[in-house]
Amino acid sequence: MRPTPYVASLRVYEPLSAFEPADRLRWSQLEVTDSTNCDEQTLALRRIIFPESPTLRPDGAHILEIDGARYISPWSTATRCWAALEDFKSSLPISVSSFFLPQPLEEVITAGADYVESKVPHILTQTWIIPPRWFSLFIPQERVRGRDAQGAFTVMRTSIANAKARCEMAHTAVQNAFGVGPVEEEIEDLGDWLDMFHPQSFLELDYGGLAGYLERSLLNVGEEGLDADTSIEDVLTSIAGLAAGDGALAGRGYERLVTRWRRVAAFEQAM
Protein backbone atom coordinates (compact mmCIF):
# COMPACT_ATOMS: atom_id res chain seq x y z
CA MET A 1 0.00 0.00 0.00
CA ARG A 2 1.14 3.55 -0.68
CA PRO A 3 2.31 5.55 2.38
CA THR A 4 -0.41 8.17 1.77
CA PRO A 5 -3.15 6.27 -0.09
CA TYR A 6 -5.62 9.18 -0.01
CA VAL A 7 -3.67 11.62 -2.24
CA ALA A 8 -3.97 12.29 -5.97
CA SER A 9 -1.40 14.41 -7.81
CA LEU A 10 -1.35 16.67 -10.86
CA ARG A 11 2.29 17.00 -11.98
CA VAL A 12 4.12 19.08 -14.54
CA TYR A 13 7.30 17.59 -15.98
CA GLU A 14 9.57 20.23 -17.54
CA PRO A 15 12.45 19.44 -19.90
CA LEU A 16 15.84 19.34 -18.23
CA SER A 17 16.87 22.47 -20.14
CA ALA A 18 14.24 24.53 -18.28
CA PHE A 19 16.15 24.34 -14.99
CA GLU A 20 19.10 26.24 -13.57
CA PRO A 21 22.54 24.74 -14.31
CA ALA A 22 23.00 23.38 -10.77
CA ASP A 23 19.59 21.71 -10.88
CA ARG A 24 20.24 20.34 -14.38
CA LEU A 25 23.41 18.69 -13.12
CA ARG A 26 21.64 17.18 -10.11
CA TRP A 27 18.57 15.97 -12.04
CA SER A 28 20.69 14.52 -14.86
CA GLN A 29 22.53 12.28 -12.39
CA LEU A 30 19.38 10.82 -10.81
CA GLU A 31 18.42 7.28 -11.67
CA VAL A 32 15.03 6.82 -13.33
CA THR A 33 13.00 4.70 -10.92
CA ASP A 34 9.40 3.92 -10.06
CA SER A 35 10.04 4.44 -6.33
CA THR A 36 9.96 8.25 -6.27
CA ASN A 37 6.21 8.33 -5.54
CA CYS A 38 6.69 6.28 -2.38
CA ASP A 39 9.83 8.21 -1.45
CA GLU A 40 7.99 11.51 -1.63
CA GLN A 41 5.08 10.24 0.45
CA THR A 42 7.31 8.55 3.04
CA LEU A 43 9.25 11.77 3.56
CA ALA A 44 5.98 13.67 4.01
CA LEU A 45 4.88 11.26 6.74
CA ARG A 46 8.29 11.45 8.42
CA ARG A 47 8.03 15.24 8.62
CA ILE A 48 4.72 14.93 10.46
CA ILE A 49 6.45 12.92 13.20
CA PHE A 50 9.81 14.71 13.15
CA PRO A 51 9.20 18.27 11.90
CA GLU A 52 12.05 19.86 10.00
CA SER A 53 12.35 22.79 7.65
CA PRO A 54 11.78 21.52 4.09
CA THR A 55 14.53 23.89 2.91
CA LEU A 56 17.18 22.01 4.90
CA ARG A 57 17.03 18.78 2.87
CA PRO A 58 17.85 18.46 -0.87
CA ASP A 59 14.56 17.95 -2.66
CA GLY A 60 13.72 14.92 -4.77
CA ALA A 61 12.01 14.72 -8.13
CA HIS A 62 9.91 12.52 -10.36
CA ILE A 63 11.53 11.75 -13.72
CA LEU A 64 10.19 10.82 -17.14
CA GLU A 65 12.26 9.83 -20.16
CA ILE A 66 10.38 10.27 -23.44
CA ASP A 67 12.04 9.72 -26.83
CA GLY A 68 15.47 9.91 -25.22
CA ALA A 69 14.81 13.23 -23.46
CA ARG A 70 14.54 13.69 -19.71
CA TYR A 71 11.67 15.57 -18.05
CA ILE A 72 11.64 16.56 -14.39
CA SER A 73 8.87 17.21 -11.85
CA PRO A 74 10.57 18.43 -8.65
CA TRP A 75 8.74 17.61 -5.46
CA SER A 76 8.77 21.35 -4.61
CA THR A 77 8.39 20.32 -0.98
CA ALA A 78 9.27 23.68 0.58
CA THR A 79 6.95 25.61 -1.73
CA ARG A 80 4.06 23.22 -1.18
CA CYS A 81 4.51 23.20 2.62
CA TRP A 82 4.53 26.97 2.69
CA ALA A 83 1.45 27.22 0.45
CA ALA A 84 -0.43 24.62 2.52
CA LEU A 85 0.35 26.56 5.69
CA GLU A 86 -0.97 29.78 4.17
CA ASP A 87 -4.15 28.05 2.97
CA PHE A 88 -4.71 26.54 6.41
CA LYS A 89 -4.20 29.83 8.23
CA SER A 90 -6.54 31.67 5.87
CA SER A 91 -9.28 29.09 6.47
CA LEU A 92 -9.49 29.74 10.23
CA PRO A 93 -9.37 32.77 12.55
CA ILE A 94 -5.91 33.40 13.98
CA SER A 95 -7.27 32.81 17.47
CA VAL A 96 -8.26 29.28 16.43
CA SER A 97 -5.46 28.23 14.08
CA SER A 98 -2.83 28.67 16.80
CA PHE A 99 -4.35 25.76 18.72
CA PHE A 100 -3.78 23.44 15.73
CA LEU A 101 -0.39 24.82 14.72
CA PRO A 102 1.97 25.82 17.56
CA GLN A 103 4.26 28.76 16.84
CA PRO A 104 7.47 26.66 16.99
CA LEU A 105 6.13 24.31 14.33
CA GLU A 106 5.09 27.23 12.11
CA GLU A 107 8.61 28.62 12.39
CA VAL A 108 10.02 25.29 11.20
CA ILE A 109 7.73 25.25 8.17
CA THR A 110 8.33 28.89 7.23
CA ALA A 111 12.11 28.78 7.50
CA GLY A 112 13.31 30.04 4.14
CA ALA A 113 9.88 31.41 3.17
CA ASP A 114 11.48 34.40 1.46
CA TYR A 115 13.05 31.93 -0.96
CA VAL A 116 10.07 29.69 -1.64
CA GLU A 117 7.44 32.44 -1.89
CA SER A 118 8.51 33.21 -5.47
CA LYS A 119 8.67 29.56 -6.56
CA VAL A 120 5.96 27.76 -8.50
CA PRO A 121 5.15 24.19 -7.41
CA HIS A 122 5.33 21.57 -10.14
CA ILE A 123 2.83 19.38 -8.24
CA LEU A 124 -0.73 20.02 -7.05
CA THR A 125 -2.32 17.49 -4.70
CA GLN A 126 -5.83 16.71 -3.55
CA THR A 127 -7.03 14.34 -0.85
CA TRP A 128 -9.96 11.91 -1.19
CA ILE A 129 -11.40 13.44 -4.36
CA ILE A 130 -10.16 14.76 -7.70
CA PRO A 131 -11.35 18.21 -8.83
CA PRO A 132 -13.50 17.95 -11.99
CA ARG A 133 -11.40 20.63 -13.70
CA TRP A 134 -8.36 18.33 -13.62
CA PHE A 135 -10.15 15.81 -15.82
CA SER A 136 -10.91 18.51 -18.41
CA LEU A 137 -7.20 18.57 -19.32
CA PHE A 138 -7.15 15.04 -20.76
CA ILE A 139 -8.92 12.76 -23.23
CA PRO A 140 -9.73 9.06 -22.68
CA GLN A 141 -6.97 7.86 -25.03
CA GLU A 142 -4.38 9.37 -22.66
CA ARG A 143 -5.49 7.25 -19.71
CA VAL A 144 -3.64 4.14 -18.53
CA ARG A 145 -4.98 1.95 -15.73
CA GLY A 146 -4.28 -1.42 -14.22
CA ARG A 147 -2.54 -3.00 -11.23
CA ASP A 148 1.07 -3.09 -10.09
CA ALA A 149 2.97 -3.99 -6.93
CA GLN A 150 1.23 -1.18 -5.04
CA GLY A 151 -2.26 -2.09 -6.20
CA ALA A 152 -4.67 -0.41 -8.61
CA PHE A 153 -3.46 2.63 -10.54
CA THR A 154 -4.74 5.19 -13.02
CA VAL A 155 -2.42 7.65 -14.72
CA MET A 156 -3.10 10.01 -17.61
CA ARG A 157 -0.50 12.12 -19.42
CA THR A 158 -0.56 14.74 -22.17
CA SER A 159 1.52 17.61 -23.50
CA ILE A 160 1.13 20.87 -21.67
CA ALA A 161 0.10 22.47 -24.96
CA ASN A 162 -2.89 20.11 -25.18
CA ALA A 163 -3.74 20.74 -21.53
CA LYS A 164 -3.67 24.51 -21.94
CA ALA A 165 -5.91 24.40 -25.01
CA ARG A 166 -8.42 22.15 -23.23
CA CYS A 167 -8.33 24.33 -20.12
CA GLU A 168 -9.16 27.37 -22.23
CA MET A 169 -12.08 25.54 -23.84
CA ALA A 170 -13.42 24.53 -20.43
CA HIS A 171 -13.03 28.05 -19.10
CA THR A 172 -14.88 29.54 -22.07
CA ALA A 173 -17.74 27.04 -21.75
CA VAL A 174 -18.15 27.64 -18.01
CA GLN A 175 -17.84 31.42 -18.30
CA ASN A 176 -20.40 31.60 -21.12
CA ALA A 177 -22.81 29.39 -19.18
CA PHE A 178 -22.45 30.83 -15.68
CA GLY A 179 -20.45 34.05 -15.94
CA VAL A 180 -17.70 35.00 -13.55
CA GLY A 181 -17.75 33.01 -10.33
CA PRO A 182 -15.91 30.50 -8.14
CA VAL A 183 -15.89 27.64 -10.68
CA GLU A 184 -14.76 29.92 -13.51
CA GLU A 185 -12.03 31.38 -11.29
CA GLU A 186 -10.73 27.93 -10.33
CA ILE A 187 -10.38 26.97 -14.00
CA GLU A 188 -8.70 30.30 -14.76
CA ASP A 189 -6.25 29.76 -11.90
CA LEU A 190 -5.47 26.29 -13.28
CA GLY A 191 -4.74 27.79 -16.69
CA ASP A 192 -2.51 30.45 -15.13
CA TRP A 193 -0.56 27.69 -13.35
CA LEU A 194 -0.03 25.79 -16.60
CA ASP A 195 1.17 28.98 -18.31
CA MET A 196 4.12 29.22 -15.93
CA PHE A 197 5.93 26.19 -17.32
CA HIS A 198 8.07 25.44 -20.37
CA PRO A 199 5.95 24.94 -23.52
CA GLN A 200 7.50 21.53 -24.15
CA SER A 201 6.46 20.18 -20.74
CA PHE A 202 4.17 17.24 -20.03
CA LEU A 203 1.24 17.11 -17.61
CA GLU A 204 0.32 14.00 -15.62
CA LEU A 205 -2.65 13.17 -13.42
CA ASP A 206 -1.96 10.30 -11.04
CA TYR A 207 -4.86 8.95 -8.98
CA GLY A 208 -2.33 7.62 -6.48
CA GLY A 209 -3.99 5.53 -3.77
CA LEU A 210 -7.41 6.88 -4.75
CA ALA A 211 -7.38 4.36 -7.60
CA GLY A 212 -7.73 1.57 -5.03
CA TYR A 213 -10.62 3.25 -3.26
CA LEU A 214 -12.30 4.01 -6.58
CA GLU A 215 -11.92 0.41 -7.73
CA ARG A 216 -13.42 -0.87 -4.49
CA SER A 217 -16.35 1.55 -4.63
CA LEU A 218 -17.14 0.62 -8.24
CA LEU A 219 -17.03 -3.11 -7.46
CA ASN A 220 -19.32 -2.53 -4.47
CA VAL A 221 -22.05 -1.21 -6.76
CA GLY A 222 -21.67 -4.03 -9.29
CA GLU A 223 -19.45 -2.29 -11.85
CA GLU A 224 -16.23 -3.60 -13.37
CA GLY A 225 -13.72 -1.80 -11.21
CA LEU A 226 -11.48 0.83 -12.79
CA ASP A 227 -12.61 -0.15 -16.28
CA ALA A 228 -15.96 1.44 -15.39
CA ASP A 229 -14.36 4.78 -14.51
CA THR A 230 -15.52 7.33 -17.08
CA SER A 231 -14.48 10.47 -15.22
CA ILE A 232 -12.81 12.07 -18.25
CA GLU A 233 -15.76 11.25 -20.48
CA ASP A 234 -18.23 12.61 -17.93
CA VAL A 235 -16.42 15.94 -17.62
CA LEU A 236 -16.06 16.29 -21.39
CA THR A 237 -19.77 15.51 -21.76
CA SER A 238 -20.61 18.19 -19.21
CA ILE A 239 -18.40 20.76 -20.94
CA ALA A 240 -19.91 19.89 -24.33
CA GLY A 241 -23.37 20.36 -22.85
CA LEU A 242 -22.43 23.79 -21.49
CA ALA A 243 -20.88 24.83 -24.81
CA ALA A 244 -24.04 23.77 -26.67
CA GLY A 245 -26.41 25.34 -24.17
CA ASP A 246 -27.77 21.90 -23.31
CA GLY A 247 -28.21 22.00 -19.54
CA ALA A 248 -29.61 18.48 -19.36
CA LEU A 249 -26.54 17.00 -21.06
CA ALA A 250 -24.19 19.04 -18.89
CA GLY A 251 -26.04 17.95 -15.77
CA ARG A 252 -25.96 14.25 -16.64
CA GLY A 253 -22.20 14.22 -17.10
CA TYR A 254 -21.58 16.16 -13.92
CA GLU A 255 -23.96 14.04 -11.85
CA ARG A 256 -22.27 10.80 -12.96
CA LEU A 257 -18.88 12.20 -12.01
CA VAL A 258 -19.94 13.55 -8.62
CA THR A 259 -21.82 10.38 -7.69
CA ARG A 260 -18.78 8.24 -8.46
CA TRP A 261 -16.30 10.34 -6.48
CA ARG A 262 -18.68 10.97 -3.60
CA ARG A 263 -18.48 7.23 -2.86
CA VAL A 264 -14.67 7.48 -2.79
CA ALA A 265 -14.74 10.50 -0.47
CA ALA A 266 -16.99 8.54 1.90
CA PHE A 267 -14.04 6.24 2.71
CA GLU A 268 -12.46 9.14 4.63
CA GLN A 269 -15.25 8.94 7.21
CA ALA A 270 -14.91 5.17 7.47
CA MET A 271 -11.24 5.22 8.40
mmCIF file of C-alpha atoms in Angstrom:
data_model
loop_
_atom_site.group_PDB
_atom_site.id
_atom_site.type_symbol
_atom_site.label_atom_id
_atom_site.label_comp_id
_atom_site.label_asym_id
_atom_site.label_seq_id
_atom_site.Cartn_x
_atom_site.Cartn_y
_atom_site.Cartn_z
ATOM 1 C CA MET A 1 0.000 0.000 0.000
ATOM 2 C CA ARG A 2 1.143 3.545 -0.677
ATOM 3 C CA PRO A 3 2.310 5.555 2.380
ATOM 4 C CA THR A 4 -0.409 8.172 1.766
ATOM 5 C CA PRO A 5 -3.148 6.272 -0.090
ATOM 6 C CA TYR A 6 -5.621 9.178 -0.011
ATOM 7 C CA VAL A 7 -3.674 11.622 -2.236
ATOM 8 C CA ALA A 8 -3.970 12.286 -5.968
ATOM 9 C CA SER A 9 -1.401 14.405 -7.809
ATOM 10 C CA LEU A 10 -1.348 16.671 -10.856
ATOM 11 C CA ARG A 11 2.286 17.003 -11.978
ATOM 12 C CA VAL A 12 4.121 19.084 -14.544
ATOM 13 C CA TYR A 13 7.302 17.588 -15.980
ATOM 14 C CA GLU A 14 9.568 20.225 -17.539
ATOM 15 C CA PRO A 15 12.447 19.442 -19.901
ATOM 16 C CA LEU A 16 15.839 19.341 -18.226
ATOM 17 C CA SER A 17 16.870 22.467 -20.139
ATOM 18 C CA ALA A 18 14.239 24.527 -18.279
ATOM 19 C CA PHE A 19 16.145 24.335 -14.985
ATOM 20 C CA GLU A 20 19.100 26.237 -13.573
ATOM 21 C CA PRO A 21 22.543 24.737 -14.312
ATOM 22 C CA ALA A 22 23.000 23.382 -10.773
ATOM 23 C CA ASP A 23 19.587 21.712 -10.877
ATOM 24 C CA ARG A 24 20.242 20.339 -14.381
ATOM 25 C CA LEU A 25 23.412 18.689 -13.118
ATOM 26 C CA ARG A 26 21.641 17.183 -10.112
ATOM 27 C CA TRP A 27 18.573 15.968 -12.041
ATOM 28 C CA SER A 28 20.690 14.520 -14.864
ATOM 29 C CA GLN A 29 22.527 12.277 -12.386
ATOM 30 C CA LEU A 30 19.382 10.819 -10.808
ATOM 31 C CA GLU A 31 18.416 7.278 -11.668
ATOM 32 C CA VAL A 32 15.034 6.816 -13.325
ATOM 33 C CA THR A 33 13.001 4.705 -10.915
ATOM 34 C CA ASP A 34 9.402 3.922 -10.056
ATOM 35 C CA SER A 35 10.040 4.440 -6.330
ATOM 36 C CA THR A 36 9.957 8.246 -6.270
ATOM 37 C CA ASN A 37 6.212 8.329 -5.538
ATOM 38 C CA CYS A 38 6.693 6.276 -2.380
ATOM 39 C CA ASP A 39 9.831 8.207 -1.453
ATOM 40 C CA GLU A 40 7.987 11.514 -1.633
ATOM 41 C CA GLN A 41 5.075 10.240 0.454
ATOM 42 C CA THR A 42 7.313 8.552 3.037
ATOM 43 C CA LEU A 43 9.253 11.767 3.560
ATOM 44 C CA ALA A 44 5.984 13.672 4.005
ATOM 45 C CA LEU A 45 4.881 11.263 6.738
ATOM 46 C CA ARG A 46 8.286 11.450 8.421
ATOM 47 C CA ARG A 47 8.032 15.235 8.617
ATOM 48 C CA ILE A 48 4.724 14.926 10.457
ATOM 49 C CA ILE A 49 6.453 12.923 13.203
ATOM 50 C CA PHE A 50 9.806 14.713 13.145
ATOM 51 C CA PRO A 51 9.205 18.270 11.902
ATOM 52 C CA GLU A 52 12.050 19.861 10.005
ATOM 53 C CA SER A 53 12.346 22.789 7.655
ATOM 54 C CA PRO A 54 11.783 21.521 4.094
ATOM 55 C CA THR A 55 14.526 23.889 2.911
ATOM 56 C CA LEU A 56 17.180 22.005 4.895
ATOM 57 C CA ARG A 57 17.032 18.785 2.873
ATOM 58 C CA PRO A 58 17.845 18.461 -0.866
ATOM 59 C CA ASP A 59 14.557 17.948 -2.663
ATOM 60 C CA GLY A 60 13.723 14.924 -4.770
ATOM 61 C CA ALA A 61 12.006 14.724 -8.127
ATOM 62 C CA HIS A 62 9.911 12.516 -10.364
ATOM 63 C CA ILE A 63 11.534 11.751 -13.719
ATOM 64 C CA LEU A 64 10.194 10.825 -17.138
ATOM 65 C CA GLU A 65 12.255 9.826 -20.157
ATOM 66 C CA ILE A 66 10.383 10.271 -23.436
ATOM 67 C CA ASP A 67 12.036 9.719 -26.831
ATOM 68 C CA GLY A 68 15.466 9.911 -25.220
ATOM 69 C CA ALA A 69 14.808 13.233 -23.465
ATOM 70 C CA ARG A 70 14.538 13.689 -19.709
ATOM 71 C CA TYR A 71 11.670 15.573 -18.051
ATOM 72 C CA ILE A 72 11.642 16.558 -14.389
ATOM 73 C CA SER A 73 8.873 17.209 -11.852
ATOM 74 C CA PRO A 74 10.570 18.426 -8.652
ATOM 75 C CA TRP A 75 8.743 17.609 -5.463
ATOM 76 C CA SER A 76 8.768 21.347 -4.611
ATOM 77 C CA THR A 77 8.395 20.320 -0.983
ATOM 78 C CA ALA A 78 9.267 23.677 0.575
ATOM 79 C CA THR A 79 6.951 25.614 -1.726
ATOM 80 C CA ARG A 80 4.059 23.217 -1.178
ATOM 81 C CA CYS A 81 4.512 23.196 2.622
ATOM 82 C CA TRP A 82 4.532 26.970 2.694
ATOM 83 C CA ALA A 83 1.447 27.223 0.455
ATOM 84 C CA ALA A 84 -0.425 24.616 2.516
ATOM 85 C CA LEU A 85 0.345 26.564 5.687
ATOM 86 C CA GLU A 86 -0.970 29.780 4.167
ATOM 87 C CA ASP A 87 -4.146 28.045 2.973
ATOM 88 C CA PHE A 88 -4.711 26.537 6.414
ATOM 89 C CA LYS A 89 -4.200 29.826 8.233
ATOM 90 C CA SER A 90 -6.539 31.671 5.869
ATOM 91 C CA SER A 91 -9.283 29.094 6.473
ATOM 92 C CA LEU A 92 -9.488 29.743 10.228
ATOM 93 C CA PRO A 93 -9.372 32.771 12.554
ATOM 94 C CA ILE A 94 -5.911 33.395 13.978
ATOM 95 C CA SER A 95 -7.273 32.814 17.470
ATOM 96 C CA VAL A 96 -8.264 29.278 16.434
ATOM 97 C CA SER A 97 -5.456 28.227 14.077
ATOM 98 C CA SER A 98 -2.832 28.674 16.804
ATOM 99 C CA PHE A 99 -4.353 25.755 18.719
ATOM 100 C CA PHE A 100 -3.783 23.444 15.732
ATOM 101 C CA LEU A 101 -0.391 24.819 14.718
ATOM 102 C CA PRO A 102 1.974 25.821 17.558
ATOM 103 C CA GLN A 103 4.263 28.759 16.841
ATOM 104 C CA PRO A 104 7.471 26.660 16.993
ATOM 105 C CA LEU A 105 6.127 24.312 14.326
ATOM 106 C CA GLU A 106 5.091 27.227 12.114
ATOM 107 C CA GLU A 107 8.611 28.618 12.388
ATOM 108 C CA VAL A 108 10.018 25.289 11.205
ATOM 109 C CA ILE A 109 7.730 25.251 8.171
ATOM 110 C CA THR A 110 8.330 28.886 7.229
ATOM 111 C CA ALA A 111 12.106 28.778 7.503
ATOM 112 C CA GLY A 112 13.315 30.041 4.143
ATOM 113 C CA ALA A 113 9.880 31.408 3.174
ATOM 114 C CA ASP A 114 11.479 34.398 1.455
ATOM 115 C CA TYR A 115 13.046 31.932 -0.959
ATOM 116 C CA VAL A 116 10.072 29.689 -1.640
ATOM 117 C CA GLU A 117 7.443 32.436 -1.894
ATOM 118 C CA SER A 118 8.510 33.208 -5.466
ATOM 119 C CA LYS A 119 8.670 29.564 -6.556
ATOM 120 C CA VAL A 120 5.960 27.756 -8.505
ATOM 121 C CA PRO A 121 5.147 24.193 -7.409
ATOM 122 C CA HIS A 122 5.325 21.567 -10.136
ATOM 123 C CA ILE A 123 2.826 19.379 -8.242
ATOM 124 C CA LEU A 124 -0.729 20.016 -7.052
ATOM 125 C CA THR A 125 -2.317 17.488 -4.704
ATOM 126 C CA GLN A 126 -5.826 16.713 -3.554
ATOM 127 C CA THR A 127 -7.034 14.338 -0.850
ATOM 128 C CA TRP A 128 -9.960 11.914 -1.187
ATOM 129 C CA ILE A 129 -11.398 13.438 -4.359
ATOM 130 C CA ILE A 130 -10.156 14.761 -7.698
ATOM 131 C CA PRO A 131 -11.351 18.211 -8.825
ATOM 132 C CA PRO A 132 -13.495 17.947 -11.985
ATOM 133 C CA ARG A 133 -11.404 20.635 -13.696
ATOM 134 C CA TRP A 134 -8.359 18.326 -13.622
ATOM 135 C CA PHE A 135 -10.154 15.812 -15.824
ATOM 136 C CA SER A 136 -10.907 18.507 -18.409
ATOM 137 C CA LEU A 137 -7.197 18.574 -19.320
ATOM 138 C CA PHE A 138 -7.155 15.038 -20.765
ATOM 139 C CA ILE A 139 -8.917 12.761 -23.234
ATOM 140 C CA PRO A 140 -9.733 9.058 -22.683
ATOM 141 C CA GLN A 141 -6.974 7.861 -25.029
ATOM 142 C CA GLU A 142 -4.375 9.369 -22.663
ATOM 143 C CA ARG A 143 -5.487 7.254 -19.709
ATOM 144 C CA VAL A 144 -3.643 4.137 -18.528
ATOM 145 C CA ARG A 145 -4.975 1.946 -15.732
ATOM 146 C CA GLY A 146 -4.276 -1.416 -14.217
ATOM 147 C CA ARG A 147 -2.543 -3.003 -11.231
ATOM 148 C CA ASP A 148 1.074 -3.085 -10.093
ATOM 149 C CA ALA A 149 2.971 -3.990 -6.929
ATOM 150 C CA GLN A 150 1.230 -1.181 -5.044
ATOM 151 C CA GLY A 151 -2.264 -2.093 -6.205
ATOM 152 C CA ALA A 152 -4.670 -0.405 -8.606
ATOM 153 C CA PHE A 153 -3.456 2.627 -10.536
ATOM 154 C CA THR A 154 -4.743 5.185 -13.017
ATOM 155 C CA VAL A 155 -2.415 7.651 -14.722
ATOM 156 C CA MET A 156 -3.097 10.015 -17.609
ATOM 157 C CA ARG A 157 -0.503 12.121 -19.422
ATOM 158 C CA THR A 158 -0.558 14.740 -22.168
ATOM 159 C CA SER A 159 1.524 17.609 -23.505
ATOM 160 C CA ILE A 160 1.134 20.872 -21.673
ATOM 161 C CA ALA A 161 0.098 22.473 -24.965
ATOM 162 C CA ASN A 162 -2.887 20.114 -25.181
ATOM 163 C CA ALA A 163 -3.737 20.736 -21.535
ATOM 164 C CA LYS A 164 -3.668 24.513 -21.940
ATOM 165 C CA ALA A 165 -5.910 24.405 -25.012
ATOM 166 C CA ARG A 166 -8.424 22.152 -23.232
ATOM 167 C CA CYS A 167 -8.326 24.326 -20.115
ATOM 168 C CA GLU A 168 -9.155 27.374 -22.227
ATOM 169 C CA MET A 169 -12.082 25.542 -23.841
ATOM 170 C CA ALA A 170 -13.422 24.527 -20.428
ATOM 171 C CA HIS A 171 -13.032 28.054 -19.099
ATOM 172 C CA THR A 172 -14.880 29.538 -22.068
ATOM 173 C CA ALA A 173 -17.735 27.044 -21.752
ATOM 174 C CA VAL A 174 -18.147 27.641 -18.012
ATOM 175 C CA GLN A 175 -17.842 31.415 -18.301
ATOM 176 C CA ASN A 176 -20.396 31.596 -21.121
ATOM 177 C CA ALA A 177 -22.806 29.391 -19.176
ATOM 178 C CA PHE A 178 -22.452 30.834 -15.678
ATOM 179 C CA GLY A 179 -20.454 34.045 -15.940
ATOM 180 C CA VAL A 180 -17.696 34.996 -13.548
ATOM 181 C CA GLY A 181 -17.752 33.010 -10.330
ATOM 182 C CA PRO A 182 -15.912 30.501 -8.144
ATOM 183 C CA VAL A 183 -15.886 27.638 -10.685
ATOM 184 C CA GLU A 184 -14.765 29.920 -13.506
ATOM 185 C CA GLU A 185 -12.029 31.384 -11.289
ATOM 186 C CA GLU A 186 -10.734 27.933 -10.334
ATOM 187 C CA ILE A 187 -10.382 26.970 -14.000
ATOM 188 C CA GLU A 188 -8.705 30.295 -14.765
ATOM 189 C CA ASP A 189 -6.246 29.757 -11.900
ATOM 190 C CA LEU A 190 -5.467 26.288 -13.276
ATOM 191 C CA GLY A 191 -4.739 27.793 -16.690
ATOM 192 C CA ASP A 192 -2.505 30.447 -15.126
ATOM 193 C CA TRP A 193 -0.558 27.689 -13.348
ATOM 194 C CA LEU A 194 -0.033 25.791 -16.603
ATOM 195 C CA ASP A 195 1.171 28.980 -18.309
ATOM 196 C CA MET A 196 4.118 29.216 -15.928
ATOM 197 C CA PHE A 197 5.930 26.189 -17.322
ATOM 198 C CA HIS A 198 8.067 25.439 -20.370
ATOM 199 C CA PRO A 199 5.946 24.943 -23.519
ATOM 200 C CA GLN A 200 7.500 21.529 -24.149
ATOM 201 C CA SER A 201 6.457 20.177 -20.743
ATOM 202 C CA PHE A 202 4.168 17.236 -20.028
ATOM 203 C CA LEU A 203 1.241 17.106 -17.614
ATOM 204 C CA GLU A 204 0.323 14.004 -15.625
ATOM 205 C CA LEU A 205 -2.653 13.172 -13.423
ATOM 206 C CA ASP A 206 -1.965 10.300 -11.042
ATOM 207 C CA TYR A 207 -4.863 8.949 -8.984
ATOM 208 C CA GLY A 208 -2.335 7.618 -6.479
ATOM 209 C CA GLY A 209 -3.989 5.535 -3.771
ATOM 210 C CA LEU A 210 -7.411 6.877 -4.745
ATOM 211 C CA ALA A 211 -7.375 4.359 -7.595
ATOM 212 C CA GLY A 212 -7.732 1.567 -5.032
ATOM 213 C CA TYR A 213 -10.621 3.249 -3.260
ATOM 214 C CA LEU A 214 -12.296 4.012 -6.576
ATOM 215 C CA GLU A 215 -11.916 0.415 -7.730
ATOM 216 C CA ARG A 216 -13.423 -0.867 -4.489
ATOM 217 C CA SER A 217 -16.352 1.550 -4.634
ATOM 218 C CA LEU A 218 -17.141 0.616 -8.235
ATOM 219 C CA LEU A 219 -17.027 -3.112 -7.456
ATOM 220 C CA ASN A 220 -19.321 -2.529 -4.472
ATOM 221 C CA VAL A 221 -22.052 -1.212 -6.763
ATOM 222 C CA GLY A 222 -21.666 -4.034 -9.285
ATOM 223 C CA GLU A 223 -19.452 -2.288 -11.847
ATOM 224 C CA GLU A 224 -16.232 -3.605 -13.366
ATOM 225 C CA GLY A 225 -13.720 -1.800 -11.214
ATOM 226 C CA LEU A 226 -11.483 0.831 -12.790
ATOM 227 C CA ASP A 227 -12.611 -0.150 -16.277
ATOM 228 C CA ALA A 228 -15.960 1.436 -15.391
ATOM 229 C CA ASP A 229 -14.356 4.781 -14.506
ATOM 230 C CA THR A 230 -15.525 7.328 -17.082
ATOM 231 C CA SER A 231 -14.481 10.466 -15.218
ATOM 232 C CA ILE A 232 -12.806 12.065 -18.253
ATOM 233 C CA GLU A 233 -15.757 11.248 -20.478
ATOM 234 C CA ASP A 234 -18.231 12.611 -17.929
ATOM 235 C CA VAL A 235 -16.424 15.943 -17.617
ATOM 236 C CA LEU A 236 -16.063 16.286 -21.386
ATOM 237 C CA THR A 237 -19.772 15.510 -21.763
ATOM 238 C CA SER A 238 -20.615 18.188 -19.212
ATOM 239 C CA ILE A 239 -18.403 20.761 -20.939
ATOM 240 C CA ALA A 240 -19.911 19.891 -24.325
ATOM 241 C CA GLY A 241 -23.366 20.364 -22.851
ATOM 242 C CA LEU A 242 -22.432 23.786 -21.488
ATOM 243 C CA ALA A 243 -20.880 24.832 -24.812
ATOM 244 C CA ALA A 244 -24.044 23.765 -26.672
ATOM 245 C CA GLY A 245 -26.412 25.342 -24.171
ATOM 246 C CA ASP A 246 -27.771 21.899 -23.308
ATOM 247 C CA GLY A 247 -28.206 22.004 -19.543
ATOM 248 C CA ALA A 248 -29.607 18.484 -19.355
ATOM 249 C CA LEU A 249 -26.540 16.999 -21.060
ATOM 250 C CA ALA A 250 -24.191 19.042 -18.892
ATOM 251 C CA GLY A 251 -26.040 17.952 -15.774
ATOM 252 C CA ARG A 252 -25.957 14.255 -16.642
ATOM 253 C CA GLY A 253 -22.197 14.217 -17.098
ATOM 254 C CA TYR A 254 -21.583 16.159 -13.916
ATOM 255 C CA GLU A 255 -23.960 14.037 -11.850
ATOM 256 C CA ARG A 256 -22.271 10.798 -12.965
ATOM 257 C CA LEU A 257 -18.881 12.204 -12.008
ATOM 258 C CA VAL A 258 -19.940 13.553 -8.623
ATOM 259 C CA THR A 259 -21.816 10.384 -7.685
ATOM 260 C CA ARG A 260 -18.775 8.235 -8.457
ATOM 261 C CA TRP A 261 -16.296 10.340 -6.484
ATOM 262 C CA ARG A 262 -18.678 10.969 -3.596
ATOM 263 C CA ARG A 263 -18.478 7.233 -2.856
ATOM 264 C CA VAL A 264 -14.669 7.484 -2.794
ATOM 265 C CA ALA A 265 -14.741 10.495 -0.470
ATOM 266 C CA ALA A 266 -16.986 8.539 1.898
ATOM 267 C CA PHE A 267 -14.044 6.237 2.715
ATOM 268 C CA GLU A 268 -12.459 9.137 4.625
ATOM 269 C CA GLN A 269 -15.255 8.941 7.205
ATOM 270 C CA ALA A 270 -14.907 5.169 7.466
ATOM 271 C CA MET A 271 -11.239 5.222 8.400
#
